[in-house]
JSON list of C-alpha atoms and ligand atoms in Angstrom, two decimals:
[
{"chain": "A", "resi": 246, "resn": "MET", "atom": "CA", "xyz": [81.93, 85.86, 121.81]},
{"chain": "A", "resi": 247, "resn": "LYS", "atom": "CA", "xyz": [78.19, 86.46, 121.55]},
{"chain": "A", "resi": 248, "resn": "LEU", "atom": "CA", "xyz": [75.61, 88.12, 123.59]},
{"chain": "A", "resi": 249, "resn": "GLU", "atom": "CA", "xyz": [72.55, 86.14, 124.58]},
{"chain": "A", "resi": 250, "resn": "LYS", "atom": "CA", "xyz": [69.45, 87.47, 126.39]},
{"chain": "A", "resi": 251, "resn": "LYS", "atom": "CA", "xyz": [70.34, 85.84, 129.66]},
{"chain": "A", "resi": 252, "resn": "ASP", "atom": "CA", "xyz": [73.71, 87.86, 129.41]},
{"chain": "A", "resi": 253, "resn": "VAL", "atom": "CA", "xyz": [71.82, 91.15, 128.94]},
{"chain": "A", "resi": 254, "resn": "LEU", "atom": "CA", "xyz": [69.56, 90.22, 131.98]},
{"chain": "A", "resi": 255, "resn": "PHE", "atom": "CA", "xyz": [72.43, 89.38, 134.04]},
{"chain": "A", "resi": 256, "resn": "VAL", "atom": "CA", "xyz": [74.34, 92.67, 133.15]},
{"chain": "A", "resi": 257, "resn": "ILE", "atom": "CA", "xyz": [71.16, 94.68, 133.95]},
{"chain": "A", "resi": 258, "resn": "ALA", "atom": "CA", "xyz": [70.60, 92.90, 137.21]},
{"chain": "A", "resi": 259, "resn": "VAL", "atom": "CA", "xyz": [74.28, 93.09, 138.55]},
{"chain": "A", "resi": 260, "resn": "SER", "atom": "CA", "xyz": [74.39, 96.88, 137.30]},
{"chain": "A", "resi": 261, "resn": "ALA", "atom": "CA", "xyz": [71.24, 97.83, 139.16]},
{"chain": "A", "resi": 262, "resn": "VAL", "atom": "CA", "xyz": [72.23, 96.11, 142.43]},
{"chain": "A", "resi": 263, "resn": "TYR", "atom": "CA", "xyz": [75.80, 97.61, 142.30]},
{"chain": "A", "resi": 264, "resn": "CYS", "atom": "CA", "xyz": [74.42, 101.13, 141.59]},
{"chain": "A", "resi": 265, "resn": "SER", "atom": "CA", "xyz": [71.94, 100.99, 144.68]},
{"chain": "A", "resi": 266, "resn": "LEU", "atom": "CA", "xyz": [74.71, 99.43, 146.74]},
{"chain": "A", "resi": 267, "resn": "ALA", "atom": "CA", "xyz": [77.25, 102.44, 145.97]},
{"chain": "A", "resi": 268, "resn": "ALA", "atom": "CA", "xyz": [74.36, 104.91, 146.63]},
{"chain": "A", "resi": 269, "resn": "GLY", "atom": "CA", "xyz": [73.54, 103.15, 149.92]},
{"chain": "A", "resi": 270, "resn": "PHE", "atom": "CA", "xyz": [77.07, 102.87, 150.96]},
{"chain": "A", "resi": 271, "resn": "SER", "atom": "CA", "xyz": [77.56, 106.48, 150.86]},
{"chain": "A", "resi": 272, "resn": "LEU", "atom": "CA", "xyz": [74.85, 106.94, 153.47]},
{"chain": "A", "resi": 273, "resn": "VAL", "atom": "CA", "xyz": [77.28, 105.23, 155.95]},
{"chain": "A", "resi": 274, "resn": "SER", "atom": "CA", "xyz": [79.17, 108.49, 155.91]},
{"chain": "A", "resi": 275, "resn": "THR", "atom": "CA", "xyz": [76.49, 110.45, 157.49]},
{"chain": "A", "resi": 276, "resn": "ILE", "atom": "CA", "xyz": [77.39, 108.87, 160.86]},
{"chain": "A", "resi": 277, "resn": "LEU", "atom": "CA", "xyz": [81.27, 109.11, 160.55]},
{"chain": "A", "resi": 278, "resn": "PRO", "atom": "CA", "xyz": [83.19, 111.64, 162.53]},
{"chain": "A", "resi": 279, "resn": "ASP", "atom": "CA", "xyz": [84.96, 113.37, 159.69]},
{"chain": "A", "resi": 280, "resn": "LYS", "atom": "CA", "xyz": [82.02, 114.32, 157.68]},
{"chain": "A", "resi": 281, "resn": "ILE", "atom": "CA", "xyz": [81.84, 117.65, 155.75]},
{"chain": "A", "resi": 282, "resn": "ILE", "atom": "CA", "xyz": [79.04, 119.50, 153.86]},
{"chain": "A", "resi": 283, "resn": "LEU", "atom": "CA", "xyz": [78.49, 117.75, 150.52]},
{"chain": "A", "resi": 284, "resn": "THR", "atom": "CA", "xyz": [78.16, 119.47, 147.26]},
{"chain": "A", "resi": 285, "resn": "ASN", "atom": "CA", "xyz": [74.94, 118.91, 145.26]},
{"chain": "A", "resi": 286, "resn": "PRO", "atom": "CA", "xyz": [76.18, 116.82, 142.12]},
{"chain": "A", "resi": 287, "resn": "ILE", "atom": "CA", "xyz": [73.61, 118.62, 139.89]},
{"chain": "A", "resi": 288, "resn": "GLU", "atom": "CA", "xyz": [74.55, 122.10, 140.68]},
{"chain": "A", "resi": 289, "resn": "HIS", "atom": "CA", "xyz": [78.28, 120.90, 140.59]},
{"chain": "A", "resi": 290, "resn": "GLY", "atom": "CA", "xyz": [77.89, 119.58, 136.93]},
{"chain": "A", "resi": 291, "resn": "GLY", "atom": "CA", "xyz": [77.89, 115.83, 137.96]},
{"chain": "A", "resi": 292, "resn": "LEU", "atom": "CA", "xyz": [78.85, 113.35, 135.25]},
{"chain": "A", "resi": 293, "resn": "ASN", "atom": "CA", "xyz": [79.24, 114.59, 131.69]},
{"chain": "A", "resi": 294, "resn": "LEU", "atom": "CA", "xyz": [79.44, 112.45, 128.52]},
{"chain": "A", "resi": 295, "resn": "LYS", "atom": "CA", "xyz": [83.23, 112.65, 128.31]},
{"chain": "A", "resi": 296, "resn": "GLU", "atom": "CA", "xyz": [83.63, 111.16, 131.89]},
{"chain": "A", "resi": 297, "resn": "ILE", "atom": "CA", "xyz": [81.04, 108.53, 131.27]},
{"chain": "A", "resi": 298, "resn": "THR", "atom": "CA", "xyz": [82.74, 107.38, 128.06]},
{"chain": "A", "resi": 299, "resn": "GLY", "atom": "CA", "xyz": [86.04, 107.54, 129.78]},
{"chain": "A", "resi": 300, "resn": "HIS", "atom": "CA", "xyz": [85.18, 105.37, 132.78]},
{"chain": "A", "resi": 301, "resn": "PHE", "atom": "CA", "xyz": [83.22, 103.01, 130.34]},
{"chain": "A", "resi": 302, "resn": "ALA", "atom": "CA", "xyz": [86.31, 102.51, 128.14]},
{"chain": "A", "resi": 303, "resn": "TRP", "atom": "CA", "xyz": [88.79, 102.01, 130.99]},
{"chain": "A", "resi": 304, "resn": "GLY", "atom": "CA", "xyz": [86.41, 99.38, 132.53]},
{"chain": "A", "resi": 305, "resn": "VAL", "atom": "CA", "xyz": [85.97, 97.61, 129.29]},
{"chain": "A", "resi": 306, "resn": "VAL", "atom": "CA", "xyz": [89.69, 97.39, 128.45]},
{"chain": "A", "resi": 307, "resn": "ALA", "atom": "CA", "xyz": [90.42, 95.81, 131.68]},
{"chain": "A", "resi": 308, "resn": "ALA", "atom": "CA", "xyz": [87.84, 93.34, 131.28]},
{"chain": "A", "resi": 309, "resn": "ILE", "atom": "CA", "xyz": [88.69, 92.15, 127.83]},
{"chain": "A", "resi": 310, "resn": "VAL", "atom": "CA", "xyz": [90.82, 89.55, 129.34]},
{"chain": "A", "resi": 311, "resn": "THR", "atom": "CA", "xyz": [87.85, 87.60, 130.36]},
{"chain": "A", "resi": 312, "resn": "LEU", "atom": "CA", "xyz": [87.01, 87.22, 126.64]},
{"chain": "A", "resi": 313, "resn": "ARG", "atom": "CA", "xyz": [83.24, 86.98, 127.60]},
{"chain": "A", "resi": 314, "resn": "VAL", "atom": "CA", "xyz": [80.84, 89.67, 126.50]},
{"chain": "A", "resi": 315, "resn": "ARG", "atom": "CA", "xyz": [78.76, 89.79, 129.66]},
{"chain": "A", "resi": 316, "resn": "TYR", "atom": "CA", "xyz": [82.04, 90.54, 131.84]},
{"chain": "A", "resi": 317, "resn": "ILE", "atom": "CA", "xyz": [83.38, 93.08, 129.39]},
{"chain": "A", "resi": 318, "resn": "LEU", "atom": "CA", "xyz": [80.06, 94.91, 129.34]},
{"chain": "A", "resi": 319, "resn": "LEU", "atom": "CA", "xyz": [79.83, 94.86, 133.10]},
{"chain": "A", "resi": 320, "resn": "GLY", "atom": "CA", "xyz": [83.51, 96.04, 133.49]},
{"chain": "A", "resi": 321, "resn": "GLY", "atom": "CA", "xyz": [82.18, 99.14, 131.54]},
{"chain": "A", "resi": 322, "resn": "PHE", "atom": "CA", "xyz": [79.00, 99.72, 133.28]},
{"chain": "A", "resi": 323, "resn": "LEU", "atom": "CA", "xyz": [80.10, 99.27, 136.91]},
{"chain": "A", "resi": 324, "resn": "ALA", "atom": "CA", "xyz": [83.21, 101.64, 136.33]},
{"chain": "A", "resi": 325, "resn": "VAL", "atom": "CA", "xyz": [80.49, 104.22, 135.45]},
{"chain": "A", "resi": 326, "resn": "LEU", "atom": "CA", "xyz": [77.74, 103.41, 138.10]},
{"chain": "A", "resi": 327, "resn": "ILE", "atom": "CA", "xyz": [80.26, 103.60, 141.09]},
{"chain": "A", "resi": 328, "resn": "ASP", "atom": "CA", "xyz": [79.75, 107.30, 140.79]},
{"chain": "A", "resi": 329, "resn": "SER", "atom": "CA", "xyz": [76.20, 106.86, 142.16]},
{"chain": "A", "resi": 330, "resn": "ASP", "atom": "CA", "xyz": [77.96, 107.55, 145.50]},
{"chain": "A", "resi": 331, "resn": "HIS", "atom": "CA", "xyz": [77.59, 111.06, 144.43]},
{"chain": "A", "resi": 332, "resn": "LEU", "atom": "CA", "xyz": [73.68, 110.91, 144.77]},
{"chain": "A", "resi": 333, "resn": "ILE", "atom": "CA", "xyz": [74.03, 111.50, 148.56]},
{"chain": "A", "resi": 334, "resn": "GLY", "atom": "CA", "xyz": [74.79, 115.00, 147.61]},
{"chain": "A", "resi": 335, "resn": "LEU", "atom": "CA", "xyz": [71.12, 115.47, 146.68]},
{"chain": "A", "resi": 336, "resn": "LEU", "atom": "CA", "xyz": [70.00, 114.84, 150.31]},
{"chain": "A", "resi": 337, "resn": "HIS", "atom": "CA", "xyz": [71.57, 118.12, 151.74]},
{"chain": "A", "resi": 338, "resn": "VAL", "atom": "CA", "xyz": [73.22, 116.11, 154.56]},
{"chain": "A", "resi": 339, "resn": "ASP", "atom": "CA", "xyz": [76.78, 116.11, 155.90]},
{"chain": "A", "resi": 340, "resn": "GLY", "atom": "CA", "xyz": [78.81, 113.05, 154.78]},
{"chain": "A", "resi": 341, "resn": "ILE", "atom": "CA", "xyz": [82.07, 112.02, 153.19]},
{"chain": "A", "resi": 342, "resn": "PRO", "atom": "CA", "xyz": [82.37, 112.49, 149.30]},
{"chain": "A", "resi": 343, "resn": "ARG", "atom": "CA", "xyz": [83.12, 109.59, 147.09]},
{"chain": "A", "resi": 344, "resn": "MET", "atom": "CA", "xyz": [82.52, 106.74, 149.61]},
{"chain": "A", "resi": 345, "resn": "GLY", "atom": "CA", "xyz": [82.35, 104.25, 146.77]},
{"chain": "A", "resi": 346, "resn": "HIS", "atom": "CA", "xyz": [86.08, 105.04, 145.90]},
{"chain": "A", "resi": 347, "resn": "SER", "atom": "CA", "xyz": [87.20, 102.84, 148.82]},
{"chain": "A", "resi": 348, "resn": "ILE", "atom": "CA", "xyz": [88.61, 99.35, 149.52]},
{"chain": "A", "resi": 349, "resn": "THR", "atom": "CA", "xyz": [85.81, 98.72, 151.93]},
{"chain": "A", "resi": 350, "resn": "PHE", "atom": "CA", "xyz": [83.30, 99.33, 149.30]},
{"chain": "A", "resi": 351, "resn": "ALA", "atom": "CA", "xyz": [85.24, 97.13, 146.82]},
{"chain": "A", "resi": 352, "resn": "ILE", "atom": "CA", "xyz": [85.10, 94.32, 149.46]},
{"chain": "A", "resi": 353, "resn": "VAL", "atom": "CA", "xyz": [81.39, 94.81, 150.39]},
{"chain": "A", "resi": 354, "resn": "ALA", "atom": "CA", "xyz": [80.35, 94.96, 146.78]},
{"chain": "A", "resi": 355, "resn": "VAL", "atom": "CA", "xyz": [82.18, 91.80, 145.74]},
{"chain": "A", "resi": 356, "resn": "ILE", "atom": "CA", "xyz": [80.59, 89.81, 148.90]},
{"chain": "A", "resi": 357, "resn": "VAL", "atom": "CA", "xyz": [77.20, 91.09, 148.27]},
{"chain": "A", "resi": 358, "resn": "LEU", "atom": "CA", "xyz": [77.05, 90.55, 144.50]},
{"chain": "A", "resi": 359, "resn": "MET", "atom": "CA", "xyz": [78.57, 86.93, 144.59]},
{"chain": "A", "resi": 360, "resn": "ILE", "atom": "CA", "xyz": [76.18, 85.93, 147.24]},
{"chain": "A", "resi": 361, "resn": "LEU", "atom": "CA", "xyz": [73.24, 87.33, 145.40]},
{"chain": "A", "resi": 362, "resn": "PHE", "atom": "CA", "xyz": [74.11, 86.25, 141.87]},
{"chain": "A", "resi": 363, "resn": "HIS", "atom": "CA", "xyz": [76.50, 83.21, 141.92]},
{"chain": "A", "resi": 364, "resn": "LYS", "atom": "CA", "xyz": [78.82, 82.29, 144.76]},
{"chain": "A", "resi": 365, "resn": "ASN", "atom": "CA", "xyz": [81.26, 80.48, 142.44]},
{"chain": "A", "resi": 366, "resn": "ASP", "atom": "CA", "xyz": [81.27, 83.18, 139.74]},
{"chain": "A", "resi": 367, "resn": "TYR", "atom": "CA", "xyz": [84.86, 84.14, 140.35]},
{"chain": "A", "resi": 368, "resn": "ARG", "atom": "CA", "xyz": [85.02, 86.30, 137.16]},
{"chain": "A", "resi": 369, "resn": "LEU", "atom": "CA", "xyz": [81.99, 88.48, 138.46]},
{"chain": "A", "resi": 370, "resn": "GLY", "atom": "CA", "xyz": [83.85, 88.83, 141.81]},
{"chain": "A", "resi": 371, "resn": "ALA", "atom": "CA", "xyz": [87.00, 90.16, 139.99]},
{"chain": "A", "resi": 372, "resn": "ILE", "atom": "CA", "xyz": [84.99, 92.59, 137.80]},
{"chain": "A", "resi": 373, "resn": "VAL", "atom": "CA", "xyz": [83.17, 94.08, 140.77]},
{"chain": "A", "resi": 374, "resn": "GLY", "atom": "CA", "xyz": [86.27, 94.25, 142.93]},
{"chain": "A", "resi": 375, "resn": "THR", "atom": "CA", "xyz": [88.40, 95.95, 140.15]},
{"chain": "A", "resi": 376, "resn": "SER", "atom": "CA", "xyz": [85.73, 98.50, 139.15]},
{"chain": "A", "resi": 377, "resn": "ILE", "atom": "CA", "xyz": [87.05, 100.67, 141.78]},
{"chain": "A", "resi": 378, "resn": "LEU", "atom": "CA", "xyz": [90.61, 100.42, 140.27]},
{"chain": "A", "resi": 379, "resn": "THR", "atom": "CA", "xyz": [89.57, 101.20, 136.70]},
{"chain": "A", "resi": 380, "resn": "HIS", "atom": "CA", "xyz": [87.17, 104.07, 137.95]},
{"chain": "A", "resi": 381, "resn": "ILE", "atom": "CA", "xyz": [89.87, 105.61, 140.07]},
{"chain": "A", "resi": 382, "resn": "SER", "atom": "CA", "xyz": [92.45, 105.10, 137.20]},
{"chain": "A", "resi": 383, "resn": "TYR", "atom": "CA", "xyz": [90.32, 107.22, 134.89]},
{"chain": "A", "resi": 384, "resn": "ASP", "atom": "CA", "xyz": [89.34, 109.86, 137.65]},
{"chain": "A", "resi": 385, "resn": "ILE", "atom": "CA", "xyz": [93.25, 110.33, 138.20]},
{"chain": "A", "resi": 386, "resn": "PHE", "atom": "CA", "xyz": [93.90, 110.50, 134.53]},
{"chain": "A", "resi": 387, "resn": "SER", "atom": "CA", "xyz": [91.27, 113.03, 133.97]},
{"chain": "A", "resi": 388, "resn": "THR", "atom": "CA", "xyz": [90.62, 115.36, 136.77]},
{"chain": "A", "resi": 389, "resn": "GLU", "atom": "CA", "xyz": [90.27, 114.03, 140.31]},
{"chain": "A", "resi": 390, "resn": "TYR", "atom": "CA", "xyz": [93.15, 112.67, 142.25]},
{"chain": "A", "resi": 391, "resn": "GLY", "atom": "CA", "xyz": [92.02, 112.44, 145.97]},
{"chain": "A", "resi": 392, "resn": "PHE", "atom": "CA", "xyz": [89.71, 109.62, 147.39]},
{"chain": "A", "resi": 393, "resn": "PRO", "atom": "CA", "xyz": [88.89, 108.28, 150.94]},
{"chain": "A", "resi": 394, "resn": "ILE", "atom": "CA", "xyz": [90.53, 104.99, 150.02]},
{"chain": "A", "resi": 395, "resn": "PHE", "atom": "CA", "xyz": [90.58, 103.69, 153.58]},
{"chain": "A", "resi": 396, "resn": "THR", "atom": "CA", "xyz": [87.12, 104.93, 154.60]},
{"chain": "A", "resi": 397, "resn": "PRO", "atom": "CA", "xyz": [85.42, 104.27, 156.99]},
{"chain": "A", "resi": 398, "resn": "PHE", "atom": "CA", "xyz": [88.46, 103.45, 158.92]},
{"chain": "A", "resi": 399, "resn": "VAL", "atom": "CA", "xyz": [90.76, 106.35, 158.20]},
{"chain": "A", "resi": 400, "resn": "ASN", "atom": "CA", "xyz": [88.62, 109.13, 156.49]},
{"chain": "A", "resi": 401, "resn": "LYS", "atom": "CA", "xyz": [91.68, 111.03, 155.21]},
{"chain": "A", "resi": 402, "resn": "ILE", "atom": "CA", "xyz": [91.52, 111.89, 151.41]},
{"chain": "A", "resi": 403, "resn": "ILE", "atom": "CA", "xyz": [94.41, 110.12, 149.76]},
{"chain": "A", "resi": 404, "resn": "GLU", "atom": "CA", "xyz": [95.93, 111.87, 146.75]},
{"chain": "A", "resi": 405, "resn": "PHE", "atom": "CA", "xyz": [97.73, 110.28, 143.86]},
{"chain": "A", "resi": 406, "resn": "PRO", "atom": "CA", "xyz": [99.95, 111.92, 141.20]},
{"chain": "A", "resi": 407, "resn": "ARG", "atom": "CA", "xyz": [98.53, 111.84, 137.79]},
{"chain": "A", "resi": 408, "resn": "GLU", "atom": "CA", "xyz": [101.06, 109.31, 136.37]},
{"chain": "A", "resi": 409, "resn": "ASP", "atom": "CA", "xyz": [99.61, 106.65, 138.86]},
{"chain": "A", "resi": 410, "resn": "TRP", "atom": "CA", "xyz": [96.47, 106.08, 136.59]},
{"chain": "A", "resi": 411, "resn": "ILE", "atom": "CA", "xyz": [98.47, 103.39, 134.65]},
{"chain": "A", "resi": 412, "resn": "LEU", "atom": "CA", "xyz": [99.25, 101.48, 137.81]},
{"chain": "A", "resi": 413, "resn": "PHE", "atom": "CA", "xyz": [95.61, 101.26, 138.81]},
{"chain": "A", "resi": 414, "resn": "GLU", "atom": "CA", "xyz": [94.52, 100.02, 135.21]},
{"chain": "A", "resi": 415, "resn": "ILE", "atom": "CA", "xyz": [97.44, 97.57, 135.04]},
{"chain": "A", "resi": 416, "resn": "ALA", "atom": "CA", "xyz": [96.50, 96.20, 138.64]},
{"chain": "A", "resi": 417, "resn": "ALA", "atom": "CA", "xyz": [92.76, 95.67, 137.44]},
{"chain": "A", "resi": 418, "resn": "ILE", "atom": "CA", "xyz": [93.90, 93.96, 134.28]},
{"chain": "A", "resi": 419, "resn": "ALA", "atom": "CA", "xyz": [96.30, 91.74, 136.25]},
{"chain": "A", "resi": 420, "resn": "ILE", "atom": "CA", "xyz": [93.57, 90.60, 138.79]},
{"chain": "A", "resi": 421, "resn": "ILE", "atom": "CA", "xyz": [90.81, 90.06, 136.26]},
{"chain": "A", "resi": 422, "resn": "GLY", "atom": "CA", "xyz": [93.41, 88.13, 134.07]},
{"chain": "A", "resi": 423, "resn": "ILE", "atom": "CA", "xyz": [94.59, 85.82, 136.83]},
{"chain": "A", "resi": 424, "resn": "VAL", "atom": "CA", "xyz": [91.07, 85.04, 138.10]},
{"chain": "A", "resi": 425, "resn": "SER", "atom": "CA", "xyz": [89.82, 84.36, 134.58]},
{"chain": "A", "resi": 426, "resn": "PHE", "atom": "CA", "xyz": [92.60, 82.05, 133.83]},
{"chain": "A", "resi": 427, "resn": "LEU", "atom": "CA", "xyz": [92.23, 80.10, 137.06]},
{"chain": "A", "resi": 428, "resn": "ALA", "atom": "CA", "xyz": [88.32, 80.02, 136.49]},
{"chain": "A", "resi": 429, "resn": "THR", "atom": "CA", "xyz": [88.76, 78.73, 132.96]},
{"chain": "A", "resi": 430, "resn": "LYS", "atom": "CA", "xyz": [91.31, 76.06, 134.16]},
{"chain": "A", "resi": 431, "resn": "LYS", "atom": "CA", "xyz": [88.91, 74.95, 136.90]},
{"chain": "A", "resi": 432, "resn": "GLU", "atom": "CA", "xyz": [86.01, 74.71, 134.44]},
{"chain": "A", "resi": 433, "resn": "SER", "atom": "CA", "xyz": [88.08, 72.53, 131.99]},
{"chain": "A", "resi": 434, "resn": "THR", "atom": "CA", "xyz": [89.11, 70.08, 134.56]},
{"chain": "A", "resi": 435, "resn": "GLN", "atom": "CA", "xyz": [85.54, 69.97, 135.91]},
{"chain": "A", "resi": 436, "resn": "SER", "atom": "CA", "xyz": [84.06, 69.24, 132.41]},
{"chain": "A", "resi": 437, "resn": "ARG", "atom": "CA", "xyz": [86.80, 66.63, 131.70]},
{"chain": "A", "resi": 438, "resn": "THR", "atom": "CA", "xyz": [85.86, 64.64, 135.01]},
{"chain": "A", "resi": 439, "resn": "PHE", "atom": "CA", "xyz": [82.24, 65.12, 133.94]},
{"chain": "A", "resi": 440, "resn": "VAL", "atom": "CA", "xyz": [82.81, 63.48, 130.44]},
{"chain": "A", "resi": 441, "resn": "ARG", "atom": "CA", "xyz": [84.71, 60.50, 132.14]},
{"chain": "B", "resi": 248, "resn": "LIG", "atom": "ZN1", "xyz": [84.90, 109.07, 140.55]}
]
């Protein structure tokens, strides 16, 4: 496993797009019916070092099964950057908190990033899609336990018991593992036909 310059650029570019997407997606909540007054993330304390490290570690652990440094790093970064959905709180508008912590955001992010970066990069798709799972896993493990999982269709905050953190992490590992396995298998058959 080694890290080349193109991996670093890839990780930075994907992270930047993902971060703006999470911040942008939360703007949708300003037109939803169940919006509330959002708290300012700076006055509220925002992300502290412990949370950043926790989210990063949870993301990295799930992505290790890819056995590729660029995806392992992305697993960590995306699990942290999803919290840019809190930035909307700086705008003094009404909305729904933590819009990025939802299935719709996971789907939108997978589609946008795969189109922008590489349509056949299934590992990237798996990392982006499961970043929501590893992120929520650490949130439940540490402090928060309620998320608008089904927004913008059902804007109810769904709560999870603390023990459920492990289910989210295992689900992420399973999805990334299966997708990586299939991608590796596909690549090896392709390279074999190429050699012939
Ligand atoms: Zn969070």
